[in-house]
CSV table of C-alpha atoms in Angstrom, one decimal:
chain,number,residue,atom,x,y,z
T,1,MET,CA,0.0,0.0,0.0
T,2,ASN,CA,1.4,3.4,-0.9
T,3,PRO,CA,2.4,5.3,2.2
T,4,GLU,CA,1.0,8.5,0.6
T,5,LYS,CA,-2.4,6.9,0.1
T,6,THR,CA,-5.3,8.7,1.8
T,7,THR,CA,-8.7,7.4,2.7
T,8,SER,CA,-12.0,9.0,1.8
T,9,HIS,CA,-14.8,8.5,4.3
T,10,ASP,CA,-18.1,10.4,4.4
T,11,THR,CA,-18.2,12.3,7.7
T,12,GLU,CA,-21.5,11.8,9.5
T,13,GLN,CA,-22.6,15.1,10.9
T,14,GLY,CA,-24.5,15.4,14.2
T,15,GLU,CA,-25.1,17.5,17.2
T,16,ASP,CA,-22.0,18.3,19.2
T,17,GLY,CA,-21.8,20.6,22.2
T,18,LEU,CA,-18.1,21.2,21.8
T,19,SER,CA,-17.8,23.9,19.2
T,20,ARG,CA,-14.7,24.5,17.1
T,21,ARG,CA,-14.0,27.7,19.0
T,22,THR,CA,-14.4,25.9,22.4
T,23,LEU,CA,-11.9,23.2,21.4
T,24,LEU,CA,-9.4,25.8,20.1
T,25,ARG,CA,-9.6,27.7,23.4
T,26,ALA,CA,-9.4,24.5,25.5
T,27,ALA,CA,-6.3,23.4,23.5
T,28,GLY,CA,-4.8,26.8,24.0
T,29,THR,CA,-3.5,27.2,20.5
T,30,GLY,CA,-4.4,28.4,17.0
T,31,ALA,CA,-5.3,26.1,14.2
T,32,MET,CA,-1.8,26.0,12.8
T,33,ALA,CA,0.2,25.6,16.0
T,34,LEU,CA,1.5,22.0,15.7
T,35,GLY,CA,-1.8,21.0,14.1
T,36,GLY,CA,-3.2,19.8,17.5
T,37,ALA,CA,-6.1,22.3,17.8
T,38,SER,CA,-7.3,22.0,14.2
T,39,LEU,CA,-7.3,18.2,14.6
T,40,LEU,CA,-9.3,18.4,17.7
T,41,ALA,CA,-11.9,20.7,16.1
T,42,ALA,CA,-12.2,18.5,13.1
T,43,CYS,CA,-12.6,15.4,15.2
T,44,SER,CA,-15.4,17.0,17.2
T,45,SER,CA,-17.6,17.4,14.1
T,46,GLY,CA,-18.2,13.6,13.8
T,47,SER,CA,-21.5,12.1,14.8
T,48,SER,CA,-21.9,11.8,18.6
T,49,THR,CA,-23.7,8.5,18.2
T,50,PRO,CA,-21.9,6.3,15.6
T,51,ALA,CA,-24.1,4.3,13.2
T,52,ALA,CA,-22.2,1.2,14.4
T,53,ALA,CA,-24.0,1.5,17.7
T,54,SER,CA,-27.3,0.5,16.2
T,55,ALA,CA,-25.6,-2.5,14.6
T,56,THR,CA,-24.2,-3.7,17.9
T,57,SER,CA,-27.5,-3.0,19.5
T,58,ALA,CA,-29.2,-5.3,17.0
T,59,ALA,CA,-26.8,-8.0,17.9
T,60,GLY,CA,-28.1,-7.8,21.5
T,61,ALA,CA,-25.6,-5.4,22.9
T,62,ALA,CA,-26.6,-3.3,25.9
T,63,THR,CA,-25.2,0.1,26.4
T,64,SER,CA,-22.7,-0.1,29.2
T,65,GLY,CA,-22.5,2.4,32.1
T,66,ALA,CA,-19.0,3.4,31.2
T,67,ALA,CA,-19.8,3.8,27.6
T,68,ALA,CA,-22.7,6.1,28.4
T,69,ALA,CA,-20.3,8.8,29.5
T,70,THR,CA,-21.2,12.2,28.2
T,71,SER,CA,-18.9,14.1,26.0
T,72,GLY,CA,-17.7,17.4,27.6
T,73,ALA,CA,-20.3,20.2,27.8
T,74,ALA,CA,-22.4,18.6,25.2
T,75,GLY,CA,-23.7,15.7,27.4
T,76,ALA,CA,-24.3,13.7,24.3
T,77,THR,CA,-24.1,10.0,24.6
T,78,SER,CA,-20.7,8.9,23.3
T,79,GLY,CA,-20.0,6.4,20.6
T,80,ALA,CA,-18.8,4.1,23.4
T,81,ALA,CA,-22.4,2.9,23.6
T,82,ALA,CA,-21.5,0.5,20.9
T,83,ALA,CA,-19.7,-1.6,23.3
T,84,THR,CA,-21.5,-4.7,24.5
T,85,SER,CA,-21.9,-5.6,28.2
T,86,ALA,CA,-19.2,-7.6,29.9
T,87,THR,CA,-21.5,-10.6,30.0
T,88,THR,CA,-22.2,-10.6,26.3
T,89,ALA,CA,-20.0,-12.3,23.8
T,90,ALA,CA,-18.2,-10.1,21.3
T,91,PRO,CA,-20.2,-9.8,18.0
T,92,ALA,CA,-18.8,-10.8,14.7
T,93,VAL,CA,-16.4,-8.3,13.3
T,94,SER,CA,-16.8,-7.0,9.8
T,95,GLY,CA,-17.2,-3.8,7.7
T,96,ASN,CA,-14.9,-0.9,6.8
T,97,LEU,CA,-12.1,0.4,9.1
T,98,THR,CA,-10.0,3.5,8.5
T,99,LEU,CA,-6.7,4.2,10.3
T,100,ALA,CA,-4.0,6.9,10.3
T,101,TYR,CA,-0.5,6.2,11.5
T,102,LEU,CA,3.0,7.8,11.5
T,103,GLY,CA,5.1,5.9,9.0
T,104,THR,CA,7.9,6.8,6.6
T,105,ALA,CA,8.2,4.8,3.3
T,106,GLU,CA,10.6,2.4,5.1
T,107,GLN,CA,8.4,2.0,8.2
T,108,ALA,CA,5.2,1.5,6.1
T,109,LYS,CA,6.5,-1.9,4.9
T,110,SER,CA,6.5,-3.2,8.4
T,111,TRP,CA,3.1,-1.8,9.0
T,112,GLU,CA,1.7,-3.4,5.8
T,113,PHE,CA,2.9,-6.8,7.0
T,114,PHE,CA,1.1,-6.2,10.3
T,115,PHE,CA,-2.1,-5.1,8.5
T,116,GLY,CA,-1.9,-8.2,6.3
T,117,GLU,CA,-1.7,-10.4,9.4
T,118,PHE,CA,-4.7,-8.6,10.9
T,119,SER,CA,-6.7,-9.1,7.7
T,120,LYS,CA,-6.0,-12.9,8.0
T,121,LYS,CA,-7.5,-13.0,11.4
T,122,TYR,CA,-10.4,-10.7,10.5
T,123,PRO,CA,-11.0,-11.3,6.8
T,124,ASP,CA,-14.4,-9.6,6.8
T,125,VAL,CA,-12.9,-6.2,7.8
T,126,LYS,CA,-11.9,-4.0,5.0
T,127,LEU,CA,-9.0,-1.9,6.3
T,128,LYS,CA,-7.9,1.3,4.7
T,129,SER,CA,-4.7,2.8,6.2
T,130,THR,CA,-3.1,6.1,5.7
T,131,ALA,CA,0.7,6.3,6.4
T,132,VAL,CA,1.9,9.8,7.2
T,133,PRO,CA,5.6,9.9,6.3
T,134,VAL,CA,6.9,12.6,8.7
T,135,ASP,CA,9.7,12.7,11.2
T,136,ASN,CA,7.9,13.7,14.4
T,137,TRP,CA,4.5,13.7,16.2
T,138,ALA,CA,4.0,17.4,15.7
T,139,ALA,CA,4.2,17.1,11.9
T,140,PHE,CA,2.0,14.0,12.1
T,141,PHE,CA,-0.8,15.8,14.0
T,142,ASP,CA,-0.6,18.7,11.6
T,143,LYS,CA,-0.9,16.5,8.6
T,144,VAL,CA,-3.7,14.4,10.0
T,145,SER,CA,-5.6,17.5,11.1
T,146,THR,CA,-5.5,18.8,7.5
T,147,GLN,CA,-6.9,15.5,6.2
T,148,ILE,CA,-9.7,15.5,8.7
T,149,ALA,CA,-10.5,19.1,8.1
T,150,GLY,CA,-10.8,18.2,4.5
T,151,GLY,CA,-13.4,15.5,5.2
T,152,ALA,CA,-11.4,12.4,6.1
T,153,ASN,CA,-12.9,10.4,9.0
T,154,TYR,CA,-10.7,8.0,10.8
T,155,ASP,CA,-11.8,5.2,13.1
T,156,LEU,CA,-8.4,4.9,14.6
T,157,ILE,CA,-5.5,7.3,15.0
T,158,GLN,CA,-2.1,6.4,16.2
T,159,ILE,CA,-1.3,8.5,19.3
T,160,ALA,CA,1.9,8.8,21.3
T,161,THR,CA,2.4,10.0,24.8
T,162,GLU,CA,2.8,13.6,23.6
T,163,GLY,CA,-0.9,13.7,22.5
T,164,MET,CA,-2.7,11.3,24.8
T,165,GLN,CA,-3.9,13.8,27.4
T,166,LEU,CA,-4.9,16.2,24.6
T,167,PHE,CA,-7.1,13.6,22.9
T,168,ALA,CA,-8.6,11.8,25.9
T,169,GLY,CA,-8.9,15.0,28.0
T,170,GLN,CA,-11.0,16.7,25.4
T,171,GLY,CA,-13.4,13.7,25.1
T,172,LEU,CA,-12.5,12.8,21.5
T,173,LEU,CA,-11.9,9.1,22.1
T,174,LEU,CA,-14.0,6.1,23.3
T,175,PRO,CA,-13.1,4.6,26.7
T,176,LEU,CA,-12.0,1.0,26.4
T,177,ASP,CA,-13.1,-0.3,29.9
T,178,THR,CA,-16.3,-2.0,28.7
T,179,TYR,CA,-14.5,-3.8,25.9
T,180,ILE,CA,-11.7,-4.8,28.2
T,181,ALA,CA,-14.1,-6.2,30.8
T,182,ARG,CA,-16.1,-8.1,28.1
T,183,ASP,CA,-13.0,-9.6,26.5
T,184,LYS,CA,-11.0,-10.1,29.7
T,185,ALA,CA,-10.0,-13.6,28.8
T,186,GLU,CA,-8.6,-12.5,25.5
T,187,VAL,CA,-6.5,-9.5,26.8
T,188,SER,CA,-5.4,-10.9,30.1
T,189,ALA,CA,-2.2,-12.3,28.5
T,190,PHE,CA,-1.3,-8.9,27.4
T,191,PHE,CA,-1.8,-7.3,30.8
T,192,SER,CA,0.2,-10.0,32.6
T,193,ASP,CA,3.1,-9.6,30.2
T,194,GLU,CA,3.1,-5.8,29.9
T,195,SER,CA,5.7,-3.7,31.7
T,196,PRO,CA,4.2,-2.8,35.2
T,197,ALA,CA,5.8,0.6,34.8
T,198,LEU,CA,3.9,1.3,31.5
T,199,GLN,CA,0.7,0.2,33.1
T,200,LYS,CA,1.1,2.6,36.0
T,201,TRP,CA,2.2,5.5,33.8
T,202,ASN,CA,-0.7,4.9,31.4
T,203,LYS,CA,-3.1,4.8,34.3
T,204,ASP,CA,-1.8,7.8,36.3
T,205,LEU,CA,-1.1,10.1,33.4
T,206,ASP,CA,-3.3,9.3,30.4
T,207,SER,CA,-6.5,8.1,32.0
T,208,PRO,CA,-8.7,11.1,32.7
T,209,GLY,CA,-11.7,10.4,34.8
T,210,GLY,CA,-10.2,7.0,35.7
T,211,LYS,CA,-11.1,5.5,32.3
T,212,THR,CA,-8.9,3.6,30.0
T,213,TYR,CA,-8.3,5.0,26.5
T,214,TYR,CA,-5.1,3.4,25.5
T,215,LEU,CA,-3.4,0.0,25.5
T,216,ALA,CA,0.4,0.7,25.4
T,217,SER,CA,1.5,-1.5,22.5
T,218,GLY,CA,5.1,-0.3,22.4
T,219,PHE,CA,7.5,2.3,23.8
T,220,ASN,CA,10.7,4.1,23.2
T,221,THR,CA,13.4,5.1,25.6
T,222,MET,CA,16.7,6.9,24.8
T,223,CYS,CA,20.1,5.3,24.6
T,224,MET,CA,23.3,6.1,22.6
T,225,TRP,CA,23.9,4.2,19.3
T,226,LEU,CA,27.6,4.1,18.6
T,227,ASN,CA,29.6,3.0,15.6
T,228,THR,CA,32.3,0.7,17.0
T,229,ASP,CA,34.5,1.2,13.9
T,230,VAL,CA,34.8,4.9,14.7
T,231,LEU,CA,35.6,4.1,18.3
T,232,LYS,CA,38.3,1.7,17.2
T,233,LYS,CA,39.8,4.2,14.8
T,234,ALA,CA,40.0,6.7,17.6
T,235,GLY,CA,41.5,4.1,20.0
T,236,VAL,CA,38.7,4.1,22.5
T,237,ASP,CA,36.7,1.3,24.0
T,238,VAL,CA,32.9,0.9,24.0
T,239,PRO,CA,31.8,2.7,27.1
T,240,ALA,CA,30.6,0.9,30.2
T,241,PRO,CA,26.8,1.2,31.0
T,242,THR,CA,27.8,3.5,33.9
T,243,TRP,CA,29.8,6.0,31.9
T,244,THR,CA,29.5,9.7,32.8
T,245,TRP,CA,29.2,13.0,31.1
T,246,ASP,CA,32.9,13.5,31.7
T,247,ASP,CA,33.7,10.1,30.1
T,248,PHE,CA,31.5,11.2,27.1
T,249,LEU,CA,33.3,14.5,26.8
T,250,THR,CA,36.7,12.9,26.9
T,251,MET,CA,35.7,10.3,24.3
T,252,ALA,CA,34.2,13.0,22.1
T,253,ARG,CA,37.4,15.1,22.1
T,254,THR,CA,39.4,12.0,21.3
T,255,VAL,CA,37.2,11.0,18.4
T,256,LYS,CA,37.4,14.5,17.0
T,257,GLN,CA,41.1,14.7,17.3
T,258,LYS,CA,41.9,11.2,16.1
T,259,THR,CA,39.3,10.8,13.3
T,260,GLY,CA,37.8,14.3,12.6
T,261,ALA,CA,34.4,12.9,13.2
T,262,PHE,CA,31.7,14.4,15.3
T,263,MET,CA,30.7,12.6,18.4
T,264,TYR,CA,27.0,13.2,18.4
T,265,PRO,CA,24.4,15.6,17.1
T,266,ALA,CA,23.1,17.9,19.8
T,267,THR,CA,19.6,19.0,18.8
T,268,ALA,CA,16.6,20.8,20.3
T,269,GLU,CA,14.2,17.9,19.8
T,270,TYR,CA,12.3,17.5,23.0
T,271,PHE,CA,12.4,13.8,23.4
T,272,ILE,CA,15.7,13.1,21.6
T,273,GLY,CA,17.9,16.1,22.4
T,274,VAL,CA,16.5,17.8,25.6
T,275,MET,CA,15.1,15.2,27.9
T,276,PRO,CA,18.1,12.8,28.0
T,277,TRP,CA,20.5,15.4,29.3
T,278,LEU,CA,18.0,16.6,31.8
T,279,THR,CA,17.0,13.2,33.2
T,280,THR,CA,20.6,12.0,33.5
T,281,ASN,CA,21.2,15.0,35.8
T,282,GLY,CA,18.1,14.4,37.9
T,283,ALA,CA,16.1,17.1,36.2
T,284,SER,CA,13.0,17.4,34.0
T,285,THR,CA,10.9,20.1,32.4
T,286,LEU,CA,7.9,19.5,34.7
T,287,THR,CA,7.1,17.9,38.0
T,288,ALA,CA,6.2,14.2,38.0
T,289,ASP,CA,2.5,15.0,37.9
T,290,TRP,CA,3.1,17.5,35.0
T,291,SER,CA,1.5,20.3,37.0
T,292,LYS,CA,4.5,22.7,37.5
T,293,ALA,CA,7.4,23.7,35.4
T,294,THR,CA,10.9,22.9,36.6
T,295,CYS,CA,12.9,24.2,33.6
T,296,ASN,CA,15.4,26.5,35.4
T,297,THR,CA,16.5,24.3,38.3
T,298,PRO,CA,20.3,24.3,38.8
T,299,ALA,CA,20.4,20.7,37.4
T,300,ALA,CA,18.4,21.7,34.3
T,301,VAL,CA,20.6,24.7,33.7
T,302,GLU,CA,23.7,22.5,34.1
T,303,ALA,CA,22.3,20.1,31.5
T,304,ALA,CA,21.7,22.9,29.0
T,305,THR,CA,25.2,24.3,29.6
T,306,PHE,CA,26.7,20.8,28.8
T,307,ALA,CA,24.7,20.5,25.6
T,308,ARG,CA,25.9,24.0,24.5
T,309,GLN,CA,29.5,23.0,25.3
T,310,LEU,CA,29.3,20.1,22.8
T,311,VAL,CA,28.3,22.5,20.0
T,312,LYS,CA,30.8,25.2,21.1
T,313,GLU,CA,33.7,22.8,21.0
T,314,GLY,CA,32.7,21.4,17.6
T,315,LEU,CA,32.0,18.0,18.9
T,316,SER,CA,28.5,18.2,17.5
T,317,PRO,CA,27.4,19.6,14.1
T,318,ALA,CA,26.2,23.2,14.4
T,319,PRO,CA,22.4,23.6,15.0
T,320,GLY,CA,20.3,24.4,12.0
T,321,GLY,CA,20.0,23.0,8.5
T,322,SER,CA,19.3,19.3,7.9
T,323,PHE,CA,21.4,16.2,7.9
T,324,ASP,CA,20.9,12.5,8.2
T,325,ARG,CA,22.4,11.4,11.5
T,326,PHE,CA,22.0,7.8,10.7
T,327,SER,CA,23.9,8.0,7.3
T,328,LEU,CA,26.7,10.2,8.9
T,329,THR,CA,27.2,7.6,11.6
T,330,VAL,CA,27.2,4.6,9.3
T,331,GLN,CA,29.7,6.5,7.0
T,332,GLY,CA,32.0,7.1,10.0
T,333,LYS,CA,31.6,10.9,9.9
T,334,MET,CA,29.9,10.8,13.3
T,335,ALA,CA,30.6,8.4,16.2
T,336,GLY,CA,26.9,8.0,17.2
T,337,PHE,CA,23.5,9.4,17.9
T,338,GLY,CA,20.8,9.3,20.5
T,339,ALA,CA,17.7,7.2,19.7
T,340,GLY,CA,15.3,4.5,20.8
T,341,ARG,CA,14.4,1.6,18.6
T,342,TRP,CA,13.3,3.6,15.5
T,343,PRO,CA,16.7,3.6,13.6
T,344,ILE,CA,16.7,-0.1,13.2
T,345,ILE,CA,15.2,-0.2,9.7
T,346,GLN,CA,17.7,2.3,8.3
T,347,ILE,CA,20.6,0.6,10.1
T,348,ARG,CA,19.6,-2.8,8.6
T,349,GLN,CA,19.2,-1.4,5.1
T,350,ALA,CA,22.7,0.0,5.4
T,351,ASN,CA,24.0,-3.5,6.5
T,352,ALA,CA,25.5,-1.7,9.5
T,353,VAL,CA,24.0,-3.7,12.4
T,354,SER,CA,27.2,-5.5,13.2
T,355,LYS,CA,29.2,-2.3,13.6
T,356,MET,CA,26.7,-0.6,15.9
T,357,THR,CA,26.3,-1.0,19.6
T,358,ILE,CA,23.8,0.5,22.0
T,359,VAL,CA,24.7,1.8,25.5
T,360,PRO,CA,22.8,3.7,28.1
T,361,TRP,CA,23.0,7.5,28.0
T,362,PRO,CA,26.0,8.9,29.8
T,363,GLN,CA,25.0,10.0,33.3
T,364,LYS,CA,25.8,13.0,35.6
T,365,THR,CA,23.9,12.1,38.8
T,366,GLY,CA,22.5,8.8,37.7
T,367,ASN,CA,20.9,6.8,34.9
T,368,GLY,CA,18.1,8.7,33.0
T,369,SER,CA,15.9,8.6,29.9
T,370,PRO,CA,12.6,9.9,28.7
T,371,VAL,CA,10.0,7.3,27.8
T,372,GLY,CA,7.0,7.5,25.5
T,373,TRP,CA,4.5,4.9,24.5
T,374,GLY,CA,2.0,4.5,21.7
T,375,SER,CA,-1.4,3.2,21.0
T,376,PHE,CA,-4.3,3.5,18.7
T,377,GLY,CA,-7.1,5.7,20.0
T,378,ILE,CA,-10.6,4.8,18.9
T,379,THR,CA,-12.4,8.0,17.8
T,380,LYS,CA,-15.9,8.8,19.0
T,381,SER,CA,-16.9,9.4,15.3
T,382,THR,CA,-16.1,5.8,14.4
T,383,LYS,CA,-18.8,3.9,12.6
T,384,ASN,CA,-17.3,0.6,13.4
T,385,PRO,CA,-16.1,0.5,17.0
T,386,GLU,CA,-16.0,-3.3,17.2
T,387,ALA,CA,-13.6,-3.5,14.3
T,388,ALA,CA,-11.5,-0.8,15.8
T,389,TRP,CA,-11.4,-2.6,19.1
T,390,ALA,CA,-10.4,-5.8,17.3
T,391,LEU,CA,-7.4,-4.1,15.8
T,392,ASN,CA,-6.4,-2.8,19.2
T,393,LYS,CA,-6.6,-6.3,20.6
T,394,PHE,CA,-4.6,-7.7,17.8
T,395,TYR,CA,-2.0,-4.9,18.1
T,396,VAL,CA,-1.1,-5.9,21.7
T,397,SER,CA,-1.4,-9.6,21.1
T,398,ALA,CA,1.7,-11.8,20.8
T,399,ALA,CA,0.9,-12.4,17.1
T,400,GLY,CA,0.4,-8.8,16.4
T,401,MET,CA,3.6,-7.6,18.0
T,402,ALA,CA,5.5,-10.4,16.3
T,403,ALA,CA,4.0,-9.1,13.0
T,404,THR,CA,5.3,-5.6,13.6
T,405,ASP,CA,8.7,-7.0,14.3
T,406,HIS,CA,8.8,-9.1,11.1
T,407,ILE,CA,10.5,-6.4,9.0
T,408,GLY,CA,11.5,-4.1,11.8
T,409,SER,CA,9.4,-2.4,14.5
T,410,THR,CA,10.3,1.2,15.4
T,411,VAL,CA,9.3,0.6,19.0
T,412,THR,CA,10.3,-1.8,21.8
T,413,PRO,CA,7.4,-4.2,22.5
T,414,SER,CA,5.5,-3.4,25.8
T,415,ARG,CA,5.4,-7.1,26.5
T,416,GLU,CA,8.5,-8.3,28.3
T,417,SER,CA,8.6,-11.8,26.8
T,418,LEU,CA,8.6,-10.4,23.3
T,419,ALA,CA,11.3,-7.7,24.1
T,420,HIS,CA,13.7,-10.4,24.9
T,421,SER,CA,13.0,-12.9,22.1
T,422,SER,CA,12.8,-13.4,18.4
T,423,PRO,CA,12.0,-11.6,16.1
T,424,TYR,CA,12.6,-8.4,18.0
T,425,THR,CA,16.2,-9.3,19.0
T,426,ASP,CA,17.0,-10.8,15.6
T,427,ASN,CA,19.5,-8.8,13.5
T,428,SER,CA,19.7,-6.1,16.2
T,429,PRO,CA,22.8,-4.3,17.6
T,430,SER,CA,24.5,-5.5,20.7
T,431,GLY,CA,23.1,-3.7,23.7
T,432,THR,CA,19.5,-3.7,22.4
T,433,ASN,CA,18.4,-4.9,25.8
T,434,TYR,CA,19.3,-1.6,27.3
T,435,LEU,CA,16.2,-0.1,25.6
T,436,TRP,CA,14.0,-2.2,27.7
T,437,ASP,CA,16.2,-1.9,30.8
T,438,ALA,CA,15.8,1.9,30.7
T,439,LEU,CA,12.2,1.5,31.9
T,440,LYS,CA,13.6,0.9,35.4
T,441,TYR,CA,14.8,4.5,35.6
T,442,ALA,CA,12.9,6.3,32.8
T,443,THR,CA,10.8,9.5,33.2
T,444,PRO,CA,7.6,9.8,31.1
T,445,VAL,CA,8.1,12.6,28.7
T,446,PRO,CA,6.0,15.4,30.3
T,447,SER,CA,3.0,16.0,28.1
T,448,PRO,CA,0.3,18.0,29.8
T,449,LEU,CA,-3.0,19.0,28.2
T,450,LYS,CA,-1.3,21.8,26.2
T,451,GLY,CA,1.7,19.7,25.6
T,452,ASN,CA,2.0,20.9,22.0
T,453,LEU,CA,2.6,24.4,23.1
T,454,VAL,CA,4.9,23.3,25.9
T,455,GLN,CA,7.0,21.3,23.4
T,456,GLU,CA,7.2,24.2,21.0
T,457,ALA,CA,8.5,26.5,23.7
T,458,ILE,CA,11.0,24.0,25.0
T,459,GLU,CA,12.5,23.3,21.5
T,460,ASP,CA,12.6,26.9,20.5
T,461,ILE,CA,14.5,28.1,23.6
T,462,TRP,CA,16.8,25.0,23.8
T,463,GLY,CA,17.7,25.6,20.2
T,464,GLN,CA,18.6,29.2,21.0
T,465,ILE,CA,20.8,28.0,23.8
T,466,LEU,CA,22.6,25.5,21.5
T,467,SER,CA,23.2,28.2,19.0
T,468,GLY,CA,24.6,30.6,21.6
T,469,ASN,CA,21.9,33.2,21.0
T,470,VAL,CA,21.1,33.2,24.7
T,471,THR,CA,23.0,32.0,27.8
T,472,PRO,CA,21.8,28.7,29.4
T,473,GLN,CA,20.7,30.4,32.5
T,474,LYS,CA,18.7,33.1,30.7
T,475,GLY,CA,17.3,30.7,28.3
T,476,MET,CA,16.1,28.2,30.9
T,477,ASP,CA,14.6,31.2,32.9
T,478,GLN,CA,12.7,32.1,29.7
T,479,MET,CA,11.6,28.5,29.3
T,480,GLN,CA,10.4,28.3,32.8
T,481,ALA,CA,8.2,31.4,32.3
T,482,LYS,CA,6.9,30.2,28.9
T,483,VAL,CA,6.1,26.7,30.0
T,484,SER,CA,4.5,27.9,33.2
T,485,SER,CA,2.1,30.1,31.2
T,486,TYR,CA,0.7,26.9,29.5
T,487,LEU,CA,0.0,25.0,32.7
């Protein structure tokens, strides 16, 4: 399936008490700011009672108490009414199903295999998927919002941690509790195998009103991917898991002197370039409950100062412009980069797996890493909630996760048994286990209700710090004020 392919789906219009203006105001942003608000507004125009609800009702389904939750100020019965009661068997699954996910051309191949396996299990479901080939979630939401504003109506949207509060908090998704209770026997294996940390974070941070909206299918933490050929050329060893910022700085200077290569690309990307340095110094952008900004603590300023030093000494490429960090590393022009699981497809295509190794992020006060997880949110405008739930179940099943790993999943499975076995571990760099191990000390990437604006502010100011346009102290003070204004 062509990753540029889009789906057309007549949007069923209905009463909705959440107006476009209300949603824009609640999201705290204009229509073009990271695309979040325009997406919210477009989603809200779907029917508040999906046509599929009547189909399930005809099958003997009773409206569940949890599914009868009202939507925001509207008080309209949500599409969750389509769920059958916990004592009723799941109805037959069929019909059309539309889905949007983040996927580059390379990643789309893995997804297509997964979709094919889903179709084998549910042959009566006609799945139409839209791959959005962008590099980050902000761009993904912007693209999808444009599609929805143009009339596309998705049953499922892939949502990462950065957008979970935004979607669930604004009442745009169906809660899954009734489905989970009904199909307990089918999903119990997932919950017993899922990382306890992910379960807790998902419950504490992304379950407004105590309802479940997401099943964490996979996650990413941050580690360092290093080219061992570059390290050998520089005469340095692969670092120990407990290496420090000082060790990193010494290695970077040696690599630069001996080989001329950069050590690592310092960037202003929130998850990739900001949070790893903060968390390894015991800092973060927000408190653990995401209620208060902590951007200008001494530890946070120290992290920003260190990142700036890497650029100032020429150990990192200068900020700005564009470059392919994966290609530069494979070519030996850079010793490594920071990432989770997502580079695996490019590294395999370059036949570079054997030369790469993964190690924990260098630490100042202790191990640290951000963590983010993903899921498919079922929209309230869905016309086929049973099929959407079926895909969610398959996505977190052992067979579903194995299918995403067949060509190369860009996340680490949330199920521990799969994260330590084939096919995930096949043809992977040494040290891949550290991506799972990082869950022991990881910090969920702070993503409050207005997380899109928070991320924009953090990346803008961190980029100015890296470029030397503002001192680390002044920049982090500005970040503190800006982020606080969005909470």
